[in-house]
């Protein structure tokens, strides 16, 4: 079949419509958030003293960081779905969460005497955190990867990493409402490792699943 | 390539996405010439240029809804062409750096006698018979949808569906 024939065949198929990519992506993101919420609610639920915790500084600050990550990663995820769309305008936003968290860590180091810092970092929930953030994020990661297959990412591994980062941001946001360790030292250590696991899984998944 | 080309291509592609078959054919011709020129220059021997051209055309067709009608069209085309070229070189065990700028600087070459590459041919052969005969009739024999429908005793919608599914299967099977 020569190229002229192929072009003839393709052009006759011009009218065949495809679902708008933005709709598919929005659906995928909503599904991811819904799945994270369900898994979190079934496995963990909110901490008992959540009303009281909301009056502190450290507990709400966890959400500032995790939501910054979820939103910035979702924007990068949406952008990388389209070939030739510049990442340069969304990539810097990914720095928001790490920068906020680093600022929180610095303030915590000023606020907490040296002898107690290690205890804050270790916390009481480290293994729970390392277990449940990946667990809450697994299905959302699958949903984000599946939605991105409707797009055309020309960098599949990076695109998969964005899926993992966004799933990690969602999972961490829900997990944070359960966890009683609110110190930025704890968040910077264990949340980072847990989200890193999801990001690596996403990158690996993207490498194989996001080719087209 | 100039700004006029960008506007031209975008106009043709917008019309194509609204179902204008002639505009779509013209758009794909321009894309084919562009991709052919860059592939010849970058890939050298050992790569069937026309295979890469056809792979890119199929990818563009399969993923045409990922173009935003208000976005520039050339960066979109170049990103897909580059992805497909690198992909086909990798499958042949070669590593090559292909810069987006290679596409932007290239003037489209005129269409010359093009060989009939094997890969699409093979993919076509693997289609279910119903899809294969429709794709062959419309593509190779150059029949219209209506003519194909009459020849096979099908209605036009069924022909369109068979064509659409056949082309999508060819595009997906060739990655």
XYZ file of C-alpha atoms in Angstrom, chain A residues 44-168:
125
model
C -8.498 4.344 57.438
C -11.008 7.154 57.797
C -10.250 10.489 59.481
C -8.381 10.772 62.753
C -10.539 10.977 65.878
C -9.488 14.480 66.925
C -9.723 16.057 63.485
C -11.793 19.066 64.636
C -9.254 19.898 67.273
C -6.331 19.259 64.924
C -7.719 21.777 62.451
C -7.125 24.544 64.975
C -3.395 23.820 65.043
C -0.870 25.076 62.504
C 0.893 21.861 61.569
C -2.136 19.744 60.643
C -3.621 22.147 58.037
C -0.133 22.805 56.701
C 0.096 19.161 55.605
C -2.803 19.806 53.221
C -1.207 22.948 51.854
C 1.778 20.839 50.811
C -0.080 17.766 49.540
C -2.669 19.792 47.640
C 0.072 21.903 46.061
C 1.620 18.665 44.859
C -1.671 17.165 43.649
C -2.666 20.300 41.713
C 0.746 20.984 40.155
C 1.261 17.338 39.190
C -2.233 17.145 37.685
C -1.495 20.239 35.570
C 1.756 18.697 34.315
C -0.106 15.428 33.687
C -2.703 17.219 31.593
C -0.088 19.149 29.635
C 2.100 16.177 28.752
C -0.879 14.418 27.146
C -0.549 16.616 24.044
C 2.376 16.386 21.621
C 4.336 19.588 21.267
C 2.651 21.335 24.199
C 5.376 23.177 26.118
C 6.098 21.805 29.595
C 8.175 24.842 30.496
C 5.163 26.781 31.768
C 3.882 24.059 34.108
C 7.110 22.352 35.226
C 8.157 25.155 37.620
C 4.853 24.735 39.479
C 6.065 21.309 40.566
C 8.562 23.108 42.797
C 5.746 24.624 44.884
C 5.212 21.612 47.150
C 8.909 20.919 47.851
C 9.594 24.612 48.498
C 6.616 24.922 50.871
C 7.667 21.769 52.688
C 11.273 22.920 52.961
C 10.055 26.183 54.493
C 7.971 24.163 56.950
C 10.982 22.061 57.885
C 13.095 25.156 58.531
C 10.399 26.633 60.771
C 10.039 23.340 62.600
C 13.777 23.232 63.243
C 13.504 26.657 64.868
C 10.439 25.697 66.882
C 11.547 22.311 68.197
C 14.544 21.835 70.516
C 17.305 19.664 69.141
C 16.641 16.758 71.520
C 13.071 16.270 70.223
C 13.685 16.578 66.523
C 14.485 12.940 65.906
C 11.355 11.829 67.765
C 9.259 14.138 65.574
C 10.877 12.812 62.432
C 10.344 9.165 63.378
C 6.832 9.847 64.622
C 4.503 6.976 65.479
C 3.122 6.125 62.063
C 6.074 5.725 59.719
C 5.274 2.201 58.555
C 1.563 3.007 58.341
C 2.445 5.992 56.167
C 4.736 3.937 53.927
C 2.041 1.299 53.568
C -1.093 3.319 53.123
C -0.010 6.178 50.869
C 1.034 3.697 48.138
C -2.053 1.620 48.859
C -4.440 4.586 48.583
C -2.578 5.837 45.492
C -2.428 2.572 43.530
C -5.883 2.684 41.935
C -5.704 6.425 41.231
C -2.360 5.802 39.524
C -3.988 3.176 37.321
C -6.856 5.569 36.517
C -4.470 8.395 35.584
C -2.366 6.108 33.382
C -5.490 4.756 31.683
C -6.819 8.271 31.012
C -3.481 9.356 29.570
C -3.631 6.528 27.037
C -6.275 8.651 25.294
C -3.641 11.313 24.808
C -0.368 11.084 22.918
C 2.514 11.629 25.340
C 5.764 11.700 23.395
C 7.701 11.129 26.643
C 6.007 8.041 28.106
C 8.313 7.565 31.100
C 8.040 11.163 32.239
C 4.297 11.081 31.610
C 4.035 7.988 33.810
C 6.049 9.728 36.523
C 3.548 12.624 36.443
C 0.749 10.065 36.900
C 2.548 8.702 39.959
C 3.227 12.161 41.351
C -0.404 13.218 40.961
C -1.644 9.927 42.458
C 0.836 10.447 45.303
